[in-house]
PDB file of C-alpha atoms in Angstrom:
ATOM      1  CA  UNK O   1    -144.378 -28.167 -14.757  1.00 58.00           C
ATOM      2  CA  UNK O   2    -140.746 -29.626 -15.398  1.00 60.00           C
ATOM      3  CA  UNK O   3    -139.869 -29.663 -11.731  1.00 65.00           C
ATOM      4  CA  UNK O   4    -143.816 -31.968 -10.884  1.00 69.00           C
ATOM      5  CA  UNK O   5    -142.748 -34.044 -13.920  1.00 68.00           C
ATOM      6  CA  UNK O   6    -139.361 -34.835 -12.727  1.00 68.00           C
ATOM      7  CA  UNK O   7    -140.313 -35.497  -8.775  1.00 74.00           C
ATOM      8  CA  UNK O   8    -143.524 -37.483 -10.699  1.00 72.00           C
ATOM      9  CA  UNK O   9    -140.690 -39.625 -12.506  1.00 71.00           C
ATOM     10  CA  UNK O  10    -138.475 -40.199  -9.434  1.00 75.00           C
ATOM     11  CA  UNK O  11    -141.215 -41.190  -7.124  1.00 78.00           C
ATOM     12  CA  UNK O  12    -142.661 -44.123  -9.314  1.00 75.00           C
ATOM     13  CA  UNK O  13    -139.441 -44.969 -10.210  1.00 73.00           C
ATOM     14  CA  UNK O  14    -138.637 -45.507  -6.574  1.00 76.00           C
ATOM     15  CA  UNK O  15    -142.287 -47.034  -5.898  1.00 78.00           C
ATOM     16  CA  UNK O  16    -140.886 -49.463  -9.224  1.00 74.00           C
ATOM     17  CA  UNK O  17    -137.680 -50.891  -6.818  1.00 73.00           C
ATOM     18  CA  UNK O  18    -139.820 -50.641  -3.632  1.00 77.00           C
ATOM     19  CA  UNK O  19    -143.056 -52.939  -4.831  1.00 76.00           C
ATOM     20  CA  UNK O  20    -140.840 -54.866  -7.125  1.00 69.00           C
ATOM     21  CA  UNK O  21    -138.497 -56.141  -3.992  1.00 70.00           C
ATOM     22  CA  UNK O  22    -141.564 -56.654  -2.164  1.00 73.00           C
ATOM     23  CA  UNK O  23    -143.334 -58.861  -4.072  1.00 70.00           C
ATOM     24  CA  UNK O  24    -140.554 -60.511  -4.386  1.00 66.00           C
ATOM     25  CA  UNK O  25    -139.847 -61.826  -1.227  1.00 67.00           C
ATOM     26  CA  UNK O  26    -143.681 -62.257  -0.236  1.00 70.00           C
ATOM     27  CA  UNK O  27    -144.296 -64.419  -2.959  1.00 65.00           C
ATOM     28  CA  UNK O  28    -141.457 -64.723  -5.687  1.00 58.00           C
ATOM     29  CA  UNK O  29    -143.862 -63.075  -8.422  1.00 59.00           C
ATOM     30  CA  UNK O  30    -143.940 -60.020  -9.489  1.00 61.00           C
ATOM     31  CA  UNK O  31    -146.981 -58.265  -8.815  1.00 67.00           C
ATOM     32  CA  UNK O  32    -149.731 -55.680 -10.409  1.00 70.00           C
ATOM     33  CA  UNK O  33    -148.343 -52.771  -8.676  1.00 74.00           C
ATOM     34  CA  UNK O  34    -144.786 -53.530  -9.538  1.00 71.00           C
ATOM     35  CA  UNK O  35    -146.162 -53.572 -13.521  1.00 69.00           C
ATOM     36  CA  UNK O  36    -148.499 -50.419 -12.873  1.00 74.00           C
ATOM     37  CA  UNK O  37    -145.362 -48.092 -11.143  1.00 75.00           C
ATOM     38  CA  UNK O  38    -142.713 -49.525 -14.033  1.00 73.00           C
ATOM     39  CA  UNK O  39    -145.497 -48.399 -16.907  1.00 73.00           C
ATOM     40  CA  UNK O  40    -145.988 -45.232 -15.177  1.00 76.00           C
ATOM     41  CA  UNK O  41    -142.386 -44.798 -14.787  1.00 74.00           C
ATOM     42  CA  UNK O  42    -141.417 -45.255 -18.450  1.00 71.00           C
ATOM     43  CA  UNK O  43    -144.326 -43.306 -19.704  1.00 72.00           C
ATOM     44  CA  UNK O  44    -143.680 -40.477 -17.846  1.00 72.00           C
ATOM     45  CA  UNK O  45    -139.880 -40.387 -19.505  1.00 69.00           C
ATOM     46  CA  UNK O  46    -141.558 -40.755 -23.320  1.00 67.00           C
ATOM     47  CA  UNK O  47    -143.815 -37.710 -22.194  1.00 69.00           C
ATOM     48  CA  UNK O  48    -140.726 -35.873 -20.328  1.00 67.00           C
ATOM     49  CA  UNK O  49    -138.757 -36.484 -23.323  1.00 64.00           C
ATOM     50  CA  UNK O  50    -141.544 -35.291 -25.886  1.00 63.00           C
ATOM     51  CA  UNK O  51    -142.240 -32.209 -24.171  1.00 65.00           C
ATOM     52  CA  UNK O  52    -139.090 -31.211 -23.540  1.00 60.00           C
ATOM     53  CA  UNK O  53    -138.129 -32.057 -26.996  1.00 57.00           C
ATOM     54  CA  UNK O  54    -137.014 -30.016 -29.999  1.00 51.00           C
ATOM     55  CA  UNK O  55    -140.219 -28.560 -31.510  1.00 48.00           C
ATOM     56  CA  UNK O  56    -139.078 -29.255 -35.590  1.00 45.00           C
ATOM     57  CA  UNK O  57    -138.126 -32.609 -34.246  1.00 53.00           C
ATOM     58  CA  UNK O  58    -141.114 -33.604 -31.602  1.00 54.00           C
ATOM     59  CA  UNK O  59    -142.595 -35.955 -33.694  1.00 56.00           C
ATOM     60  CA  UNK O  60    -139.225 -38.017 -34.773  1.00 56.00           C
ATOM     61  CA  UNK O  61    -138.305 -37.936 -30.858  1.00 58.00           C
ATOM     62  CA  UNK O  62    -141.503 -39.410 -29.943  1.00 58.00           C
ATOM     63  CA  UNK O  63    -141.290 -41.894 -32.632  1.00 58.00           C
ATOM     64  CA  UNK O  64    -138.249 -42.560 -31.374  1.00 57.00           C
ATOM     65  CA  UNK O  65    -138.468 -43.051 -27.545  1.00 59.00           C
ATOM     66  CA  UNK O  66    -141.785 -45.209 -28.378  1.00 60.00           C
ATOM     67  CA  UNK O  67    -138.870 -47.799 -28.717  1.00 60.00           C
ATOM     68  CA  UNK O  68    -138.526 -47.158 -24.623  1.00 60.00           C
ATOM     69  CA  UNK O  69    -142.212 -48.489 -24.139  1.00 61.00           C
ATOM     70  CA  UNK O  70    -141.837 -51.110 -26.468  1.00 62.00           C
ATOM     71  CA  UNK O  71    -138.570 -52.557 -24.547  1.00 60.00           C
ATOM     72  CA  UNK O  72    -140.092 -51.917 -21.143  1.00 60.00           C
ATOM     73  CA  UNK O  73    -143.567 -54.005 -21.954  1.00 61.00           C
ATOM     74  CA  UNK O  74    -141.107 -56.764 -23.635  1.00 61.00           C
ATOM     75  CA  UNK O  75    -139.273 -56.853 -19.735  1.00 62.00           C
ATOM     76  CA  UNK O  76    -142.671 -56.519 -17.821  1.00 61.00           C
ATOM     77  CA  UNK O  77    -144.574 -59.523 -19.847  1.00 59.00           C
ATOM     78  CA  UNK O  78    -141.032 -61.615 -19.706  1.00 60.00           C
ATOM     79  CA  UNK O  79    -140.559 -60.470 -16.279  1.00 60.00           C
ATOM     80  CA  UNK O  80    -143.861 -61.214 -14.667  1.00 59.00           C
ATOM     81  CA  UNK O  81    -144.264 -64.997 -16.599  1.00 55.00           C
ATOM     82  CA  UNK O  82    -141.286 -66.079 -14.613  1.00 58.00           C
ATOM     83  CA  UNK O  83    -140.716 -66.820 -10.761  1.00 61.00           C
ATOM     84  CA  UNK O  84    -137.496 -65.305 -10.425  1.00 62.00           C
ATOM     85  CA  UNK O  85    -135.151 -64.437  -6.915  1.00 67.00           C
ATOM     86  CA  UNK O  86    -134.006 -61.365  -5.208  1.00 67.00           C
ATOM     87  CA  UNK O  87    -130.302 -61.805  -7.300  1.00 73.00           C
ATOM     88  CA  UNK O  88    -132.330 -62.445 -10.319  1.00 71.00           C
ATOM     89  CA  UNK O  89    -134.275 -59.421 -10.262  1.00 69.00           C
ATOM     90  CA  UNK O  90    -131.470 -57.107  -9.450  1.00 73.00           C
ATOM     91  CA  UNK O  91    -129.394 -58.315 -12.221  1.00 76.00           C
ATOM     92  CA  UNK O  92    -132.804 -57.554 -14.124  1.00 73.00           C
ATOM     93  CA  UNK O  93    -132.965 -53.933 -13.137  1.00 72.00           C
ATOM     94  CA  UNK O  94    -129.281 -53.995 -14.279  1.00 77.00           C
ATOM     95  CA  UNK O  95    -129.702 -54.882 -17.341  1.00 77.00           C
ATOM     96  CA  UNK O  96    -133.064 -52.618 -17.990  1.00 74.00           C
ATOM     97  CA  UNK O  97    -131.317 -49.172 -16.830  1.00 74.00           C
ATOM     98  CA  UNK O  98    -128.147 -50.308 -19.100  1.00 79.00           C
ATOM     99  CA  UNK O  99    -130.265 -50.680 -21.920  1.00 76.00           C
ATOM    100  CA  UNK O 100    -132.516 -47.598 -20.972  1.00 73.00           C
ATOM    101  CA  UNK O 101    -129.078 -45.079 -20.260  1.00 77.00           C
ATOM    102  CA  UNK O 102    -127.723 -46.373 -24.279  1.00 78.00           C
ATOM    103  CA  UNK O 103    -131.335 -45.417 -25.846  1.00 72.00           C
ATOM    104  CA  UNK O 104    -131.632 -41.886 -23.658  1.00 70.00           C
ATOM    105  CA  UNK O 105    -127.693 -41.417 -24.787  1.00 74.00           C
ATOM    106  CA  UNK O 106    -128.359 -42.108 -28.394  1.00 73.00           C
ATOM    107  CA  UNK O 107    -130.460 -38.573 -27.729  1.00 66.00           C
ATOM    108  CA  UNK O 108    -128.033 -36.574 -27.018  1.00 66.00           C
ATOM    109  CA  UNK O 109    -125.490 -38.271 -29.292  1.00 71.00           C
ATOM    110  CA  UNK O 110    -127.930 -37.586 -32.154  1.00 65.00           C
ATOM    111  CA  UNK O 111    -129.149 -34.137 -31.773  1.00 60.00           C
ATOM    112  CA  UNK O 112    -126.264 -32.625 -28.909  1.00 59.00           C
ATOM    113  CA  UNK O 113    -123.209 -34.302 -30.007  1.00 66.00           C
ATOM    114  CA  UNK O 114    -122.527 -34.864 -26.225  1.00 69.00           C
ATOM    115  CA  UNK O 115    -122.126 -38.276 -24.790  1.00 76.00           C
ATOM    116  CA  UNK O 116    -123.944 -38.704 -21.336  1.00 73.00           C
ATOM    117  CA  UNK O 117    -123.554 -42.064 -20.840  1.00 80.00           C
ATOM    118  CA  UNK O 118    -121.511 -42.845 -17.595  1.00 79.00           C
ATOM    119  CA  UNK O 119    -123.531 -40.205 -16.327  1.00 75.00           C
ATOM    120  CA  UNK O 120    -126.693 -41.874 -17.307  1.00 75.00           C
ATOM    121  CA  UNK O 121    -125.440 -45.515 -15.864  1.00 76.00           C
ATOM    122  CA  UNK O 122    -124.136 -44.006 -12.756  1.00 73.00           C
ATOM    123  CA  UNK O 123    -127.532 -42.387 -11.472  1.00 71.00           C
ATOM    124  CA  UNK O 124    -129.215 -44.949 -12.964  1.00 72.00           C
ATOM    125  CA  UNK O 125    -131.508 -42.285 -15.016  1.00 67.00           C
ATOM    126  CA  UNK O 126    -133.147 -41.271 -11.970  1.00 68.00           C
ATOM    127  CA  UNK O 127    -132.028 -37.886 -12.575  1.00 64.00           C
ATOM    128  CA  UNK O 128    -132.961 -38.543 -16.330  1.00 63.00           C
ATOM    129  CA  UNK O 129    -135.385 -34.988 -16.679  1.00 63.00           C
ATOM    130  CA  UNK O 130    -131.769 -33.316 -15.384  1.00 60.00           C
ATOM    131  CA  UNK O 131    -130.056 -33.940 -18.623  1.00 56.00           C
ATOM    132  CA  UNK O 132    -132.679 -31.569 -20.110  1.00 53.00           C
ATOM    133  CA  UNK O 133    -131.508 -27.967 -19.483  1.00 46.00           C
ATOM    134  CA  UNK O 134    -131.070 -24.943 -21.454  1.00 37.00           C
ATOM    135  CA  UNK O 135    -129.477 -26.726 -24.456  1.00 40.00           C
ATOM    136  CA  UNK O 136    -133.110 -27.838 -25.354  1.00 43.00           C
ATOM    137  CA  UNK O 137    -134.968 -24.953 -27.462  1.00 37.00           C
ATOM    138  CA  UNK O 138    -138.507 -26.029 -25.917  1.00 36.00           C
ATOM    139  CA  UNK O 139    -138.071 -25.111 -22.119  1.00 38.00           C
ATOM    140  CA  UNK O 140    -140.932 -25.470 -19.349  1.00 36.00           C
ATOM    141  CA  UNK O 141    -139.173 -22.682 -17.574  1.00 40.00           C
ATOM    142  CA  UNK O 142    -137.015 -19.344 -18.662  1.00 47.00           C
ATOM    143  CA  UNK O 143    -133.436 -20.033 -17.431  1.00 62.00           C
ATOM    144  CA  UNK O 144    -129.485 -18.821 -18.305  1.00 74.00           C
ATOM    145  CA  UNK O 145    -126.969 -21.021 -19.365  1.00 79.00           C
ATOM    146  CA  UNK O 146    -123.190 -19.642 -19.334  1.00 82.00           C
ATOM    147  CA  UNK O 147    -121.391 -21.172 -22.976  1.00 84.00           C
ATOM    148  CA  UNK O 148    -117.779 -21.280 -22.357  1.00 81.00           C
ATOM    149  CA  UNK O 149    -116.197 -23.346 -25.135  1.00 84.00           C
ATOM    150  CA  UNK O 150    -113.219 -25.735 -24.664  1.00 79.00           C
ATOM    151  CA  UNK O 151    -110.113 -23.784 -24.349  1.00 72.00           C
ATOM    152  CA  UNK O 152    -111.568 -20.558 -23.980  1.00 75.00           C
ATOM    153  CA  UNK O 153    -111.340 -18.638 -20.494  1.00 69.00           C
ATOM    154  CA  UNK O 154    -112.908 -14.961 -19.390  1.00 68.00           C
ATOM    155  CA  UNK O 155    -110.351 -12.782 -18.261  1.00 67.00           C
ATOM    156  CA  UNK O 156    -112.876 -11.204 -16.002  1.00 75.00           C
ATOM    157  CA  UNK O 157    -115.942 -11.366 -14.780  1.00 84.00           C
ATOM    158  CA  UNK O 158    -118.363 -12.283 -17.874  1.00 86.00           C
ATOM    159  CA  UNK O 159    -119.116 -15.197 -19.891  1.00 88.00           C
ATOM    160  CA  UNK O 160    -117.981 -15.589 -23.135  1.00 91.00           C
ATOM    161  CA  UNK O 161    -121.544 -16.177 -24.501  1.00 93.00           C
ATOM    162  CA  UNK O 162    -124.978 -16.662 -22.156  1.00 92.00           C
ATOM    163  CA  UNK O 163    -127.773 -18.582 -23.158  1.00 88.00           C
ATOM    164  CA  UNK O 164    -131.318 -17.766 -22.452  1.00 84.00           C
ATOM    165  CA  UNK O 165    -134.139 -20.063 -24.120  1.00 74.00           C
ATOM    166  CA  UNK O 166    -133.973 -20.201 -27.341  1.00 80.00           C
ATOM    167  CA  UNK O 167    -131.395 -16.911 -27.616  1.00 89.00           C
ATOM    168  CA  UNK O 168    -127.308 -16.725 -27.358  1.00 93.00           C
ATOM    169  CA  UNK O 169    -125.557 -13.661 -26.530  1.00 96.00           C
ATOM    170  CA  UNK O 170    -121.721 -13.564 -27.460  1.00 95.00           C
ATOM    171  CA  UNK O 171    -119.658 -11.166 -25.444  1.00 94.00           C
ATOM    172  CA  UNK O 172    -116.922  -9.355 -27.456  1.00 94.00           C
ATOM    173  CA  UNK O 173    -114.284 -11.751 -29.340  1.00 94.00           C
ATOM    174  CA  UNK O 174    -110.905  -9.865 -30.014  1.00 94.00           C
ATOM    175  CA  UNK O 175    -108.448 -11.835 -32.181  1.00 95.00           C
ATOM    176  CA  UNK O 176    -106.868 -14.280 -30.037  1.00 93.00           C
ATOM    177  CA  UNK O 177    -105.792 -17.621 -30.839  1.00 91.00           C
ATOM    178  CA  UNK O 178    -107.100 -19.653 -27.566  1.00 85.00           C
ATOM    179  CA  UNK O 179    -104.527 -22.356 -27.992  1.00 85.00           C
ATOM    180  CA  UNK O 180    -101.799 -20.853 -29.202  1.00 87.00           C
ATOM    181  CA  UNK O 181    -102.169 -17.009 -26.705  1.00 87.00           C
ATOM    182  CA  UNK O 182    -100.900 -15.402 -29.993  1.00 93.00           C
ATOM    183  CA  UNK O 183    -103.231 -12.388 -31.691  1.00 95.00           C
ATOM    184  CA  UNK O 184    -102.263 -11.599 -35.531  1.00 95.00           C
ATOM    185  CA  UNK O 185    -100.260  -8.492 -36.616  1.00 93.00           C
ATOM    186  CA  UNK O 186    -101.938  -7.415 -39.355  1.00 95.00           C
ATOM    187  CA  UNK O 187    -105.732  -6.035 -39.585  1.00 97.00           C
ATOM    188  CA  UNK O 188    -107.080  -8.676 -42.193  1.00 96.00           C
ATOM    189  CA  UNK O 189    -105.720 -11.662 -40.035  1.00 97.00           C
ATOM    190  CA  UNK O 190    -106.953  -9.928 -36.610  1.00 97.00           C
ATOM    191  CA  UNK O 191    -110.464  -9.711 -37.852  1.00 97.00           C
ATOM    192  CA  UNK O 192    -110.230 -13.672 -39.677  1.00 97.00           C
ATOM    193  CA  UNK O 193    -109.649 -15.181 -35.885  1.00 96.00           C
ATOM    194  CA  UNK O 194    -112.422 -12.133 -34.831  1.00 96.00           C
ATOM    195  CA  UNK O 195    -114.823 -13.939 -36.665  1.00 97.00           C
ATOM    196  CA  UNK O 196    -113.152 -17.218 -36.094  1.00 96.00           C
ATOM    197  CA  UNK O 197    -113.511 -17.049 -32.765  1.00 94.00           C
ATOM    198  CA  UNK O 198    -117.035 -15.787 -32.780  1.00 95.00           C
ATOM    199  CA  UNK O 199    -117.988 -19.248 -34.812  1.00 95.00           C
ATOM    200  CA  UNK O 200    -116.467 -21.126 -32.075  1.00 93.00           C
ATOM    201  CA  UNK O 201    -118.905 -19.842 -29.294  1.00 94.00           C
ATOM    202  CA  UNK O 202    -121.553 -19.907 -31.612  1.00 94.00           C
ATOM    203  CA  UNK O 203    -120.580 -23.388 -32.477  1.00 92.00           C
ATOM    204  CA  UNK O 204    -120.433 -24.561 -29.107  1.00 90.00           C
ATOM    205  CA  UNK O 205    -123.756 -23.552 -28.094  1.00 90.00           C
ATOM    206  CA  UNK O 206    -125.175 -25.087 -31.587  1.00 89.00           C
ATOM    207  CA  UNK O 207    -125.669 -22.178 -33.578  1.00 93.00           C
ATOM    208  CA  UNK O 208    -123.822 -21.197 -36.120  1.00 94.00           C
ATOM    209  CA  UNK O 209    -123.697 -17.708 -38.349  1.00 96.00           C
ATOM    210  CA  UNK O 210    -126.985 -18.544 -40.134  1.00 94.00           C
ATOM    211  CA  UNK O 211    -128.715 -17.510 -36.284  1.00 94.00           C
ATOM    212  CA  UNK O 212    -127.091 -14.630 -35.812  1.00 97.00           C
ATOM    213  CA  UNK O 213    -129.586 -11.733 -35.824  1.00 97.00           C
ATOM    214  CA  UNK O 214    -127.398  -8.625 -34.893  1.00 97.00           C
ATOM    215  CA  UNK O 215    -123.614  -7.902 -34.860  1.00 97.00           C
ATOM    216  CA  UNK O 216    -121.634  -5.082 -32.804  1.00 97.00           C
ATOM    217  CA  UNK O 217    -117.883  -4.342 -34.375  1.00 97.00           C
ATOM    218  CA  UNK O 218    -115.499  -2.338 -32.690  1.00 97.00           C
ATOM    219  CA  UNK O 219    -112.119  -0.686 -34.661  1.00 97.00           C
ATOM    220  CA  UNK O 220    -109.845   1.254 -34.136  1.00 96.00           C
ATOM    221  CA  UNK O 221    -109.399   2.764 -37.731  1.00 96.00           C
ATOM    222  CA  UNK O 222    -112.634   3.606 -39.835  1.00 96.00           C
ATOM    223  CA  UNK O 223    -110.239   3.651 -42.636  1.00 96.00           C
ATOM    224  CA  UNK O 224    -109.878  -0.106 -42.203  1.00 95.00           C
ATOM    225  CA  UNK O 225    -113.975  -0.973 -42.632  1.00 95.00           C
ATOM    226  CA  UNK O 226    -113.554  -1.582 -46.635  1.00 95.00           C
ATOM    227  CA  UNK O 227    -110.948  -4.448 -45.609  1.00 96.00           C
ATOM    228  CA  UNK O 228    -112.984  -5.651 -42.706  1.00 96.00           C
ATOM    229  CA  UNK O 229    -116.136  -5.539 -44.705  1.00 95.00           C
ATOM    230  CA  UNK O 230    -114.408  -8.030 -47.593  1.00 95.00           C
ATOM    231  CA  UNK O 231    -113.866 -10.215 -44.831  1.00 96.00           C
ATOM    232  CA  UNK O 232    -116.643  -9.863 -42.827  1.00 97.00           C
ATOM    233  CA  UNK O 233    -119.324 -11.300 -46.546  1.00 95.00           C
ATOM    234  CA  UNK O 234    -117.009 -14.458 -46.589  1.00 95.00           C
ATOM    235  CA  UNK O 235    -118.575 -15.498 -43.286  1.00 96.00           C
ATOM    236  CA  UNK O 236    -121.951 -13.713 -43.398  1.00 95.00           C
ATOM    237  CA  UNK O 237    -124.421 -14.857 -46.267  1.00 91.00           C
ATOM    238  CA  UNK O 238    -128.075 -13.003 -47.351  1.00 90.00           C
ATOM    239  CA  UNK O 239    -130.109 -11.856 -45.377  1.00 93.00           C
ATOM    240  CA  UNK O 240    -127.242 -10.457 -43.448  1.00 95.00           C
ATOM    241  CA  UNK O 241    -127.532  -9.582 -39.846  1.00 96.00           C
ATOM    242  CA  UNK O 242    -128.132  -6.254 -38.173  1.00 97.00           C
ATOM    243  CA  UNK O 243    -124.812  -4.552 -37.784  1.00 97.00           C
ATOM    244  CA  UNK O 244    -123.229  -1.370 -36.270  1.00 95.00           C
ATOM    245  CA  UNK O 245    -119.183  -0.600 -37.016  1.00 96.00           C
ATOM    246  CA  UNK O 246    -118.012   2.269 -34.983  1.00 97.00           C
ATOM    247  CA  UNK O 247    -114.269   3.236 -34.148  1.00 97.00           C
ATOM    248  CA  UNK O 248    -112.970   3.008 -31.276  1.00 97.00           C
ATOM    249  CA  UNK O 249    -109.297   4.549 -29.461  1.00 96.00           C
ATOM    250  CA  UNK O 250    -108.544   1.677 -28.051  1.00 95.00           C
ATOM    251  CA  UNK O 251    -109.173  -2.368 -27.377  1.00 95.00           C
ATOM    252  CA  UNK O 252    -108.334  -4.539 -24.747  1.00 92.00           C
ATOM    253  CA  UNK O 253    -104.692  -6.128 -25.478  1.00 92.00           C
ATOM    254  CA  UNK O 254    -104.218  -3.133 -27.881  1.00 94.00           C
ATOM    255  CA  UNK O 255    -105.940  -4.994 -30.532  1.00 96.00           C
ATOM    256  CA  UNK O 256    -107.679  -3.450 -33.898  1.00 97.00           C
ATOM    257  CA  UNK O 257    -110.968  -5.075 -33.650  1.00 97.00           C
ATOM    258  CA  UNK O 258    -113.540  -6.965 -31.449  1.00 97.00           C
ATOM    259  CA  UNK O 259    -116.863  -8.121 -32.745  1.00 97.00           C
ATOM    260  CA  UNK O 260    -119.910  -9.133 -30.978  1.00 97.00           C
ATOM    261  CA  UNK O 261    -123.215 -10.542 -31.858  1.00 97.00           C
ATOM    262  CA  UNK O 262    -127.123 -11.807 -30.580  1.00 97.00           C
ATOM    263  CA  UNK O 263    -128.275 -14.728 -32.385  1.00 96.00           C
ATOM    264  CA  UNK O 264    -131.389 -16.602 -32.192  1.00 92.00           C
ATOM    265  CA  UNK O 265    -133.369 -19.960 -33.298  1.00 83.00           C
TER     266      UNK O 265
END
């Protein structure tokens, strides 16, 4: 349905330019179909965006993107009261898609933290139904995302963490500080920037240890697992995760621990 909705989009949005130029230099008026393909146009982005919304926050998104119809009738009445030129009516559309690309980025500002807007100006939204991938919980098809975090690399062929609808799988995090290459001497401080790293990934594909359902920890000393469990509550509240500890002989970069974890929204 996603892919219908987004060639749906892009065709009246193109029809929008085409008629819109047209009547233009026929008769210096805007016309009906120029007003029917622009309505179509931004109704089909309130419905794109609705559907392909958060499901907690569906309703506040459609409250909120009812501001895009709003603005676009405000253009089309202004617009089609006036005889305007070809220059006029470009600097029009200019104006419309800047306004339009701050509104769609105040989206992802709001609920993604991620700032889209050159992006947004640049393509002039036509690839607006783009933006919406796997970060989205409601999807209109099952897909994978691959979360790397800034500053964090795979040292083979895996992803740090992979994303698939509305569930995140971490690969193992061994106590490495990213930025600094450096990995702790002693157990307690190993398994802190464990677990420190494991909130980054989580972090940086929005969850956070409140999601995760089930955790895998590897050691290499069993007599260690009263220390790593002290640890381990100050970053784990009720009702704790699934867990399995098991020892291990050996971790990559001859470390003492590396814990990995499923979590879900």
């Amino acid at each position: 349905m996603k892919i219908f909705l987004d060639m749906f989009y892009k065709l009246s949005w193109i029809l929008t330019v085409i008629t819109g130029f047209f009547s233009i230099a026929t008769n210096s008026r805007v016309n009906g179909f120029f007003l029917l393909f622009f309505t179509i146009t931004t109704l089909s982005q309130l419905i794109g965006t609705y559907l392909l919304a958060k499901e907690k926050d569906g309703l506040k998104i459609f409250v909120h993107y009812f501001t895009i119809v709003i603005i676009a009738m405000a253009f089309l009445i202004s617009i089609s009261l006036m005889k305007i030129n070809i220059i006029s009516f470009i600097l029009y559309f200019i104006i419309y898609n800047l306004m339009l690309s701050f509104i769609l980025n105040n989206y992802f500002l709001y609920f993604e933290n991620k700032n889209h807007l050159s992006k947004l100006i640049k393509t002039l939204n036509l690839n607006y139904f783009d933006f919406f991938d796997s970060e989205i919980h409601i999807r209109l098809f099952n897909n994978k995302k691959a979360i790397i975090p800034k500053g964090v690399s795979a040292v083979g062929p895996y992803s740090p963490a992979l994303q698939k609808d509305n569930e995140l799988y971490v690969s193992g995090q061994i106590p490495i500080n990213f930025e600094t290459g450096e990995i702790p001497e002693s157990f307690v401080e190993q398994s802190k920037q464990a677990l420190e790293n494991l909130k980054d990934v989580l972090n940086a594909a929005g969850y956070t240890f409140k999601d995760v359902v089930q955790v895998s920890v590897y050691i290499t000393d069993m007599s260690k697992f009263g220390e790593f469990n002290a640890i381990y509550e100050t970053y784990f509240k009720k009702p704790y995760p699934a867990r399995f500890v098991v020892e291990v002989s050996k971790l990559p970069k001859d470390v003492n621990v590396e814990i990995a974890c499923i979590a879900k929204k």
